[in-house]
Each structure stands twice: as structure tokens, then as C-alpha cells.
């Protein structure tokens, strides 16, 4: 693939941020600031954060925030983002979960050349699916995501969804010490196991925040796991809370139940009936408190549970005529140790370990699908660590597992449990070469990635 010349930014770039009203449902109101060229200007740059009281953390953020600024667009509209790189290193923006053309997918050397310091790149694509998505670089991922380059992309339903209150909660566990200094984003011993974990868990950059919500109302809570490594075991004991969407895609509303495992890259949209004024409800990760929701006296009449959200226009795979392809995810002690040619390789898919330092890997797809063909992927985890398996460019339907009961649903990321075999199905309707990888970032960087071609 050849690329057009990179765009170099001339003149000054102000920190132009599109203002969105606070609280309530914020329907996308048009193109307020850059109407003739783009809807958002998104600037990646260093930003100091106070994650630990009294200490500063040298993070990297989008538009002066880490996690980055929330972008909003309405389903069926175009999203046009002028991305500006003010970091000292190359980067790109990938739109996780969005079904878009390859040129907009943000994979370096496959979709585009990396955006260098001082350059900009215009991303523009039509947004087909409503739901909770996110954006992040696809370059030096351990460090770039680890330092805070992750942000929510919220696609509002074409018609009002029935929710009057809508909150985005970004989960991230920072790799920092007690003084706020960064620790290693990836260490070999951990990369070869469950992935390198951070230490300080935050929601929207705050450890264990309290959120006041109008009592009696049904509020939409969009929980996004934008962490490099951690699977959060979400539970809300005693809360009246229902699942409305998984990884952007609507499901038939059902109770949250005992615990939902939200792996890296995954999202869940919940509806919560807010308790009486003064009553507090914890949101927990296993036994640990992540946040507190507190009822606040409200004049509004009690809210109703909204109807199920409308399904996204994802093509339905035909299981009868689908061709099955197996993917084995394996750990290997015999693969390369780290050396001057690149990082270690501990993981492989169908016997092949991805080399993160080799730009030509995408020329050798692990599978080639026929455009508009129907496929079942049999995902087999041969290891005792779980992998959130993610595909770019297309959504897939989870149909079965040998370890748990599955209510079929569309997603872009499936948390493949230890020693689990699961079947997912899709229609290969998006031509291009698409990354297929584990979203535990140091697994991805030590082999657990592949390319799938659709021709
Ligand atoms: Cu969040 Cu390659 O993606
Ligand atoms: Cu992605
Ligand atoms: Cu993994």
C-alpha cells in the first residue's frame, strides 16, 4: 500500500476543544467550531496529572486530559477528527470497535504512516453503530496507552434512547508508585503470564470517586475498561441494575447478576435505578470498591426502565453455510527472549508469534476470508491466562463456549477464559487487512497478534 504525503502542520494550533454541555443527555448538536473542516481537534501532548495527592505524574493525554476527552457523534453521521501530534514520538489513533474503512483504522504502515511530532492527520468516517467505543494509539502501545492515551468515543443512538441521564466511567489502573512516578509498563515475567498490572485504580482519573445521581431516576452508566491489563470483576451488590449493551452492541436488558468480567478494551452499558436520597451503592471490582453512587434528592418524577436499545446494523452470520476456521492461542517457553532485534515473544496464534518490530508482518495474514463470506472462528485458549480477543474492522457474534452459557451477542472483543474454547461468527463484509489480537497490551506486544485479510 502506498501513502499520500504526510501532512505537516503550519502555524499555531490552539487547544480548540468542542464544548459539550455538562450532565444529562448530550445529543450531538452539530459542528460548532471547525464546521468547514472538522468536528473535533484532538491533540496528543504531555500533561501532568495529580493521581496521587501532592505528587505529579508525567502523563500523556488528549486535549489536556488523561483519560482523553470524550468524543461524541450521532449514529449515521460522519465523525471528522483533526488529530495533532505534539508528543516527542510517532503515534496514530485507532477507533476501537468502529466498523470503518481500513485507511481510517490507525494501524501504522497498514492503514497510514505514523503521525510524527508536529504533524496532523484527518480521520473521517461514517459511524454506523451506536454505543460505547473508544480510541487509542496503535504504536508503542504499552507506553502510550499506559501513560494515558485512551479516550471514550460515544455514539449516540439515532433516535433518543429513553435515557435522560448518561455517564461515562473510564476504568484504568495506572502503573505508578506511591509518589506518582511511572513504573514499568511491561516486564517480561508478567508479560509471559497475566500481563503487567498497574497499582492505582481510577475512574475518570480519580481513585474511588463518589458520583451523585438523581434519586428515583434510571441512569445510563457506560463503563469502559481502557486499561492495558486488568480484567475488572464488576459487581454492584444490592443495586437494581441491568445490562443494556455489551461492547457497544445492545442486548435484551437483563440484570447485571453476580459479577461481570470486563476485560481490557471491553465496555458495558448499565442502567441503574438510583436509590433514595442519601443512600450509597458501591460499584466493586470483586471485593474492592471502585466507586460509590449516591442518591441525591430530585424533583423529577420517578424514571421508567427504557426499552431495549435498537440493534446495530451488523450483518447476521448464517451458521449453516459458515466455514469454520480454528485459532489456537498458545504460550511458548521456547520462543525468543528479548534481544536487540526486539522484544520477547511468549505468545503465538496457530504457531505464529507476531513480531511487533517487523513492519512487514501485515503482509502475511494468518487467514484470508472471502469478501461477504460467512465464517465461524473457533477460538481455543491453550493457556491458563485469559485473553480479551479483539478484531478490527468488523463485529462478530459470540455463539457458544465450552465453559459457560452464552446468550449470543455482537462484540469486537471477547474475553477468552483460561483453557476455554469459544465459537464466534461473522460476515466478512469489510475488505482490508485487519488486526486480530489480545488486548492485554503486553501479550499483544510479545506475540499475540495476527492479521486477517478480507479480499
Ligand atoms: Cu483497541 Cu488493535 O485495538
Ligand atoms: Cu481495535
Ligand atoms: Cu492475552
Coordinates of C-alpha atoms and ligand atoms in Angstrom, one line a residue:
X1 CA 0.0 0.0 0.0
X2 CA 1.3 3.5 -0.7
X3 CA 0.5 6.5 1.3
X4 CA 0.0 10.1 0.4
X5 CA 2.5 12.6 1.8
X6 CA 2.2 13.3 5.5
X7 CA 0.5 16.5 6.4
X8 CA 2.7 18.9 8.2
X9 CA 1.1 21.4 10.5
X10 CA 1.7 25.0 9.7
X11 CA 1.1 27.8 12.1
X12 CA -0.2 27.7 15.6
X13 CA -2.7 25.1 16.8
X14 CA -4.8 26.3 19.7
X15 CA -6.2 23.9 22.1
X16 CA -9.6 24.1 20.4
X17 CA -12.0 21.9 22.3
X18 CA -15.6 21.4 21.3
X19 CA -17.7 22.3 24.4
X20 CA -20.4 19.9 25.3
X21 CA -23.0 20.7 28.0
X22 CA -22.4 19.0 31.3
X23 CA -24.8 16.4 32.7
X24 CA -27.9 15.0 31.1
X25 CA -28.1 13.6 27.7
X26 CA -25.8 15.5 25.3
X27 CA -27.1 14.9 21.9
X28 CA -24.6 15.9 19.2
X29 CA -25.6 19.4 18.2
X30 CA -23.6 19.9 15.0
X31 CA -20.3 21.3 14.2
X32 CA -19.7 24.2 16.4
X33 CA -16.1 25.2 16.0
X34 CA -14.5 23.8 12.9
X35 CA -17.6 23.5 10.7
X36 CA -15.9 23.7 7.3
X37 CA -13.1 21.2 8.0
X38 CA -13.7 19.0 11.0
X39 CA -15.8 18.4 14.1
X40 CA -13.1 17.9 16.7
X41 CA -9.5 18.8 17.0
X42 CA -7.7 16.1 19.1
X43 CA -4.2 16.9 20.3
X44 CA -1.9 14.3 21.9
X45 CA 0.5 16.0 24.2
X46 CA 2.2 15.6 27.6
X47 CA 0.0 16.6 30.6
X48 CA 0.9 16.5 34.3
X49 CA -1.7 14.8 36.5
X50 CA -2.2 14.6 40.2
X51 CA -3.2 11.0 40.6
X52 CA -1.6 10.8 44.0
X53 CA -2.3 13.7 46.2
X54 CA 0.6 16.1 46.3
X55 CA 2.5 14.4 43.5
X56 CA 2.7 14.9 39.8
X57 CA 2.6 12.2 37.2
X58 CA 4.0 12.9 33.7
X59 CA 1.1 11.5 31.7
X60 CA 0.3 11.9 28.1
X61 CA -3.2 12.9 27.2
X62 CA -5.7 14.0 24.5
X63 CA -6.7 17.7 24.8
X64 CA -5.1 18.1 28.1
X65 CA -6.9 15.2 29.7
X66 CA -5.9 11.6 30.6
X67 CA -8.0 9.6 30.0
X68 CA -8.6 11.7 26.9
X69 CA -11.5 13.9 26.1
X70 CA -14.8 12.2 25.4
X71 CA -15.8 12.5 21.7
X72 CA -19.5 12.2 20.8
X73 CA -21.1 11.7 17.5
X74 CA -24.6 10.6 16.4
X75 CA -25.1 7.3 14.7
X76 CA -25.4 7.7 11.0
X77 CA -23.3 10.9 11.0
X78 CA -19.7 11.4 9.9
X79 CA -17.1 11.9 12.5
X80 CA -14.3 14.2 11.4
X81 CA -11.3 14.5 13.7
X82 CA -8.2 16.5 13.0
X83 CA -5.6 14.7 15.1
X84 CA -2.5 16.6 16.0
X85 CA 0.6 15.0 17.4
X86 CA 2.5 17.1 20.0
X87 CA 4.3 14.1 21.5
X88 CA 8.0 13.6 21.1
X89 CA 7.3 10.3 19.4
X90 CA 5.2 8.9 16.5
X91 CA 1.7 7.9 17.1
X92 CA -1.7 7.1 15.4
X93 CA -5.3 6.9 16.5
X94 CA -7.2 3.7 16.3
X95 CA -11.0 3.7 16.8
X96 CA -11.7 0.6 18.8
X97 CA -14.9 -1.2 17.8
X98 CA -15.8 1.1 15.0
X99 CA -16.6 -0.5 11.6
X100 CA -14.8 1.8 9.2
X101 CA -12.6 1.7 6.1
X102 CA -9.0 0.5 6.6
X103 CA -7.5 3.9 5.8
X104 CA -9.1 5.3 8.9
X105 CA -8.2 2.4 11.3
X106 CA -5.0 3.9 12.6
X107 CA -2.6 0.9 12.2
X108 CA 0.9 2.1 11.4
X109 CA 2.2 1.1 8.0
X110 CA -1.0 -0.8 7.2
X111 CA -3.6 2.0 7.4
X112 CA -1.4 5.0 7.3
X113 CA 2.1 6.2 8.1
X114 CA 2.7 7.1 11.8
X115 CA 1.9 10.7 12.6
X116 CA 5.2 12.4 13.6
X117 CA 5.6 15.2 16.1
X118 CA 4.1 18.4 14.7
X119 CA 2.1 16.7 12.0
X120 CA -1.6 16.2 11.8
X121 CA -3.8 13.5 10.3
X122 CA -7.5 13.9 9.4
X123 CA -9.6 11.0 10.4
X124 CA -13.1 10.9 8.9
X125 CA -15.6 8.1 8.7
X126 CA -19.3 7.5 8.8
X127 CA -20.4 6.0 12.1
X128 CA -22.7 3.0 11.5
X129 CA -23.2 1.7 15.0
X130 CA -24.4 3.4 18.2
X131 CA -22.8 2.6 21.6
X132 CA -19.8 3.0 23.7
X133 CA -16.5 2.8 21.9
X134 CA -13.0 4.2 22.4
X135 CA -9.8 5.4 20.8
X136 CA -6.1 4.8 21.4
X137 CA -2.8 4.7 19.6
X138 CA -1.6 1.6 17.8
X139 CA 2.1 2.4 18.2
X140 CA 4.4 1.8 21.3
X141 CA 1.2 0.7 22.9
X142 CA 2.4 -0.3 26.4
X143 CA 3.8 3.1 27.0
X144 CA 1.4 5.3 25.0
X145 CA -1.8 3.7 26.5
X146 CA 0.0 3.2 29.8
X147 CA 0.7 7.0 30.1
X148 CA -3.0 7.8 29.4
X149 CA -3.6 8.0 25.7
X150 CA -7.0 6.4 25.9
X151 CA -10.4 8.1 25.5
X152 CA -14.1 7.4 25.1
X153 CA -15.9 7.7 21.8
X154 CA -19.7 7.7 22.5
X155 CA -22.0 7.2 19.5
X156 CA -25.5 8.3 20.4
X157 CA -28.5 6.4 19.1
X158 CA -30.1 8.0 16.0
X159 CA -33.3 8.5 17.9
X160 CA -33.4 9.4 21.7
X161 CA -32.9 6.2 23.7
X162 CA -35.1 7.0 26.6
X163 CA -32.3 7.7 29.0
X164 CA -32.3 11.2 30.5
X165 CA -29.0 10.7 32.3
X166 CA -25.9 9.3 30.8
X167 CA -22.5 9.0 32.5
X168 CA -19.2 7.6 31.1
X169 CA -16.9 5.9 33.5
X170 CA -13.4 5.1 32.3
X171 CA -11.6 2.4 34.3
X172 CA -7.8 2.5 34.3
X173 CA -5.2 1.1 36.7
X174 CA -2.1 3.3 36.5
X175 CA 1.5 1.9 36.5
X176 CA 2.7 4.4 39.1
X177 CA 4.3 4.2 42.5
X178 CA 3.3 6.0 45.8
X179 CA 4.9 9.2 44.5
X180 CA 3.1 9.2 41.2
X181 CA 6.2 8.2 39.2
X182 CA 5.6 5.7 36.4
X183 CA 6.8 2.1 36.9
X184 CA 7.5 -0.4 34.1
X185 CA 4.5 -0.8 31.7
X186 CA 5.7 -4.2 30.7
X187 CA 8.1 -6.6 32.5
X188 CA 9.0 -9.9 30.9
X189 CA 8.0 -12.1 33.8
X190 CA 4.5 -10.6 33.8
X191 CA 4.1 -10.3 30.0
X192 CA 4.6 -14.1 29.9
X193 CA 1.8 -14.5 32.5
X194 CA -1.3 -12.4 33.0
X195 CA 0.2 -9.2 31.8
X196 CA 1.9 -6.3 33.8
X197 CA -0.6 -4.7 36.2
X198 CA -0.6 -1.2 37.4
X199 CA -1.2 -0.2 41.0
X200 CA -3.6 2.6 41.3
X201 CA -7.2 2.0 40.0
X202 CA -9.1 5.1 38.9
X203 CA -12.4 6.0 37.3
X204 CA -12.1 9.0 35.0
X205 CA -8.7 9.6 36.6
X206 CA -9.9 9.6 40.3
X207 CA -9.4 6.8 42.8
X208 CA -12.8 5.6 44.3
X209 CA -14.9 8.6 43.3
X210 CA -18.4 9.3 44.6
X211 CA -21.0 10.2 42.0
X212 CA -24.2 11.8 43.0
X213 CA -27.2 10.8 40.9
X214 CA -30.8 11.9 40.9
X215 CA -32.7 9.5 43.1
X216 CA -35.6 7.6 41.6
X217 CA -34.2 8.0 38.0
X218 CA -32.9 5.3 35.8
X219 CA -29.4 6.4 34.6
X220 CA -27.2 5.0 31.9
X221 CA -23.7 4.1 33.1
X222 CA -21.2 3.4 30.4
X223 CA -18.3 1.5 31.9
X224 CA -15.2 1.3 29.7
X225 CA -12.2 -0.7 30.6
X226 CA -9.4 1.2 28.9
X227 CA -6.7 -0.4 31.0
X228 CA -3.7 -2.3 29.5
X229 CA -4.0 -5.4 31.6
X230 CA -6.6 -5.6 34.3
X231 CA -9.9 -7.5 34.0
X232 CA -12.4 -5.9 36.4
X233 CA -14.8 -8.2 38.0
X234 CA -17.7 -5.8 38.2
X235 CA -20.5 -6.2 40.7
X236 CA -23.0 -3.9 42.4
X237 CA -24.4 -5.8 45.4
X238 CA -27.9 -4.7 46.3
X239 CA -28.3 -2.4 43.3
X240 CA -31.2 -2.6 40.9
X241 CA -29.0 -2.6 37.8
X242 CA -29.5 -4.0 34.3
X243 CA -27.3 -4.6 31.3
X244 CA -28.3 -2.8 28.1
X245 CA -25.3 -3.2 25.9
X246 CA -22.1 -5.1 25.7
X247 CA -19.1 -3.6 23.9
X248 CA -21.3 -1.1 22.2
X249 CA -23.9 -3.5 20.9
X250 CA -27.4 -3.7 22.5
X251 CA -28.6 -6.8 24.3
X252 CA -32.0 -7.7 25.7
X253 CA -31.9 -5.9 29.1
X254 CA -31.2 -8.3 31.9
X255 CA -29.9 -8.0 35.5
X256 CA -26.2 -7.5 35.9
X257 CA -26.2 -10.6 38.1
X258 CA -23.4 -11.6 40.4
X259 CA -20.4 -10.5 38.5
X260 CA -19.4 -9.4 35.0
X261 CA -15.8 -9.7 33.9
X262 CA -14.8 -6.7 31.9
X263 CA -11.5 -7.4 30.2
X264 CA -9.2 -4.8 28.7
X265 CA -10.8 -3.0 25.8
X266 CA -14.3 -4.1 26.8
X267 CA -17.3 -1.9 27.6
X268 CA -20.7 -2.5 29.3
X269 CA -23.7 -0.1 29.3
X270 CA -25.7 -0.5 32.5
X271 CA -29.0 1.1 33.6
X272 CA -29.1 1.9 37.3
X273 CA -32.2 2.7 39.3
X274 CA -30.8 5.4 41.6
X275 CA -31.7 4.8 45.3
X276 CA -33.3 7.2 47.7
X277 CA -31.5 10.4 48.6
X278 CA -28.5 9.8 50.8
X279 CA -28.3 6.1 50.1
X280 CA -24.9 4.9 48.8
X281 CA -24.3 2.0 46.5
X282 CA -20.8 0.6 45.8
X283 CA -19.5 -0.4 42.3
X284 CA -16.9 -3.0 43.0
X285 CA -14.2 -5.0 41.4
X286 CA -14.5 -8.3 43.1
X287 CA -14.5 -7.3 46.8
X288 CA -12.8 -3.9 46.1
X289 CA -14.7 -0.6 45.9
X290 CA -14.2 1.2 42.6
X291 CA -16.7 4.0 43.0
X292 CA -19.8 5.0 45.1
X293 CA -23.1 6.1 43.7
X294 CA -25.1 8.3 46.0
X295 CA -28.8 9.2 45.6
X296 CA -29.4 12.9 45.5
X297 CA -32.9 14.4 46.2
X298 CA -34.6 15.0 42.8
X299 CA -37.7 16.8 41.8
X300 CA -38.2 14.7 38.7
X301 CA -40.9 12.1 38.7
X302 CA -39.5 8.5 39.1
X303 CA -37.9 7.2 36.0
X304 CA -39.0 4.2 33.9
X305 CA -36.8 1.5 32.6
X306 CA -36.2 2.4 28.9
X307 CA -36.9 -0.2 26.3
X308 CA -34.1 -2.3 24.8
X309 CA -31.8 -0.2 22.6
X310 CA -32.2 -0.7 18.9
X311 CA -29.9 -3.3 17.3
X312 CA -27.0 -2.0 15.3
X313 CA -27.0 -2.8 11.5
X314 CA -24.4 -5.7 11.8
X315 CA -24.9 -8.4 9.1
X316 CA -26.2 -11.6 10.6
X317 CA -23.9 -14.6 10.0
X318 CA -25.6 -17.7 8.6
X319 CA -24.2 -20.6 10.8
X320 CA -25.5 -23.2 8.3
X321 CA -23.3 -22.1 5.5
X322 CA -20.4 -20.7 7.5
X323 CA -16.9 -22.1 7.1
X324 CA -15.1 -22.8 10.4
X325 CA -11.5 -21.6 11.0
X326 CA -9.6 -22.6 14.1
X327 CA -7.4 -20.2 16.1
X328 CA -5.2 -21.6 18.8
X329 CA -3.8 -19.2 21.4
X330 CA -0.7 -20.6 23.0
X331 CA 2.1 -19.8 25.4
X332 CA 5.5 -20.9 24.4
X333 CA 8.6 -21.1 26.6
X334 CA 10.8 -21.8 23.5
X335 CA 10.2 -18.6 21.7
X336 CA 12.7 -15.7 21.5
X337 CA 13.9 -13.9 24.6
X338 CA 14.2 -10.2 24.4
X339 CA 17.3 -9.1 22.4
X340 CA 18.5 -6.1 20.4
X341 CA 16.2 -7.2 17.5
X342 CA 13.1 -6.7 19.5
X343 CA 11.0 -7.6 22.5
X344 CA 10.5 -11.2 23.6
X345 CA 7.9 -13.5 22.2
X346 CA 5.9 -15.5 24.6
X347 CA 2.7 -16.0 22.8
X348 CA 1.5 -17.3 19.4
X349 CA -1.6 -17.8 17.3
X350 CA -1.7 -21.0 15.3
X351 CA 2.1 -21.4 15.9
X352 CA 3.0 -17.9 14.7
X353 CA 4.2 -15.2 17.0
X354 CA 3.8 -11.6 15.8
X355 CA 6.9 -9.5 15.7
X356 CA 5.9 -6.0 16.9
X357 CA 9.2 -4.5 15.4
X358 CA 8.6 -6.0 11.9
X359 CA 6.6 -3.6 9.7
X360 CA 6.1 -6.3 7.1
X361 CA 4.1 -8.8 9.3
X362 CA 0.8 -7.4 8.0
X363 CA 1.8 -8.7 4.5
X364 CA 1.5 -12.3 5.9
X365 CA -2.1 -12.7 7.1
X366 CA -2.9 -15.7 9.2
X367 CA -6.2 -16.2 7.5
X368 CA -7.8 -14.9 4.3
X369 CA -11.5 -14.5 4.2
X370 CA -13.7 -14.1 1.1
X371 CA -15.5 -10.8 1.0
X372 CA -19.1 -11.3 2.2
X373 CA -18.3 -14.9 3.2
X374 CA -19.7 -16.3 6.4
X375 CA -17.3 -17.6 9.0
X376 CA -17.1 -19.3 12.4
X377 CA -13.9 -18.7 14.3
X378 CA -13.2 -21.4 16.8
X379 CA -11.1 -19.7 19.5
X380 CA -9.1 -22.1 21.6
X381 CA -7.1 -20.9 24.6
X382 CA -4.4 -23.4 25.3
X383 CA -3.1 -21.4 28.3
X384 CA -4.1 -20.7 31.8
X385 CA -4.2 -16.9 31.4
X386 CA -7.2 -15.2 29.8
X387 CA -7.1 -13.2 26.6
X388 CA -9.5 -10.5 25.5
X389 CA -9.5 -11.3 21.8
X390 CA -10.2 -8.3 19.6
X391 CA -10.8 -7.9 15.9
X392 CA -10.6 -4.7 13.9
X393 CA -13.0 -3.6 11.2
X394 CA -15.9 -6.0 11.8
X395 CA -18.1 -7.0 14.7
X396 CA -18.6 -10.7 15.4
X397 CA -21.3 -12.7 17.2
X398 CA -20.4 -14.8 20.1
X399 CA -22.3 -18.1 19.8
X400 CA -21.0 -20.7 22.2
X401 CA -18.4 -21.7 24.7
X402 CA -17.4 -25.0 26.3
X403 CA -17.1 -23.3 29.7
X404 CA -20.3 -21.2 30.1
X405 CA -23.7 -20.5 28.8
X406 CA -23.7 -17.8 26.1
X407 CA -26.6 -15.7 25.1
X408 CA -25.5 -14.8 21.6
X409 CA -24.4 -11.1 21.2
X410 CA -22.3 -9.0 18.9
X411 CA -19.0 -7.6 20.1
X412 CA -15.5 -6.6 18.9
X413 CA -13.7 -8.1 22.0
X414 CA -14.3 -11.5 23.6
X415 CA -12.7 -12.4 26.9
X416 CA -11.5 -15.9 26.2
X417 CA -11.1 -17.6 29.6
X418 CA -8.4 -19.9 30.7
X419 CA -8.5 -23.2 28.7
X420 CA -11.8 -22.0 27.1
X421 CA -12.9 -22.8 23.6
X422 CA -15.5 -20.4 22.2
X423 CA -17.1 -20.0 18.8
X424 CA -17.8 -16.6 17.3
X425 CA -19.3 -15.9 13.8
X426 CA -19.1 -13.1 11.4
X427 CA -19.8 -11.9 7.8
X428 CA -16.6 -10.7 6.3
X429 CA -18.1 -7.6 4.8
X430 CA -15.2 -5.2 5.2
X431 CA -12.4 -5.6 2.7
X432 CA -8.9 -5.0 4.0
X433 CA -6.3 -6.4 6.4
X434 CA -7.5 -6.3 9.9
X435 CA -5.6 -6.7 13.2
X436 CA -6.7 -9.6 15.4
X437 CA -5.1 -9.5 18.8
X438 CA -5.2 -9.9 22.5
X439 CA -6.0 -6.6 24.2
X440 CA -3.7 -7.3 27.2
X441 CA -1.2 -4.9 25.8
X442 CA 2.0 -6.8 26.7
X443 CA 0.6 -10.1 25.4
X444 CA -0.1 -8.2 22.1
X445 CA 3.5 -6.9 22.1
X446 CA 5.0 -10.3 22.8
X447 CA 3.4 -12.3 20.0
X448 CA -0.4 -12.5 20.5
X449 CA -1.4 -10.6 17.3
X450 CA -2.1 -11.5 13.8
X451 CA -3.6 -10.1 10.6
X452 CA -6.7 -11.3 8.9
X453 CA -7.3 -10.4 5.3
X454 CA -10.7 -9.9 3.7
X455 CA -10.4 -10.0 -0.1
Ligands
LIG1 CU1 -8.2 -1.5 20.8 CU2 -6.0 -3.1 17.9 O1 -7.2 -2.3 19.3
LIG2 CU1 -9.5 -2.1 17.7
LIG3 CU1 -3.7 -12.2 26.2

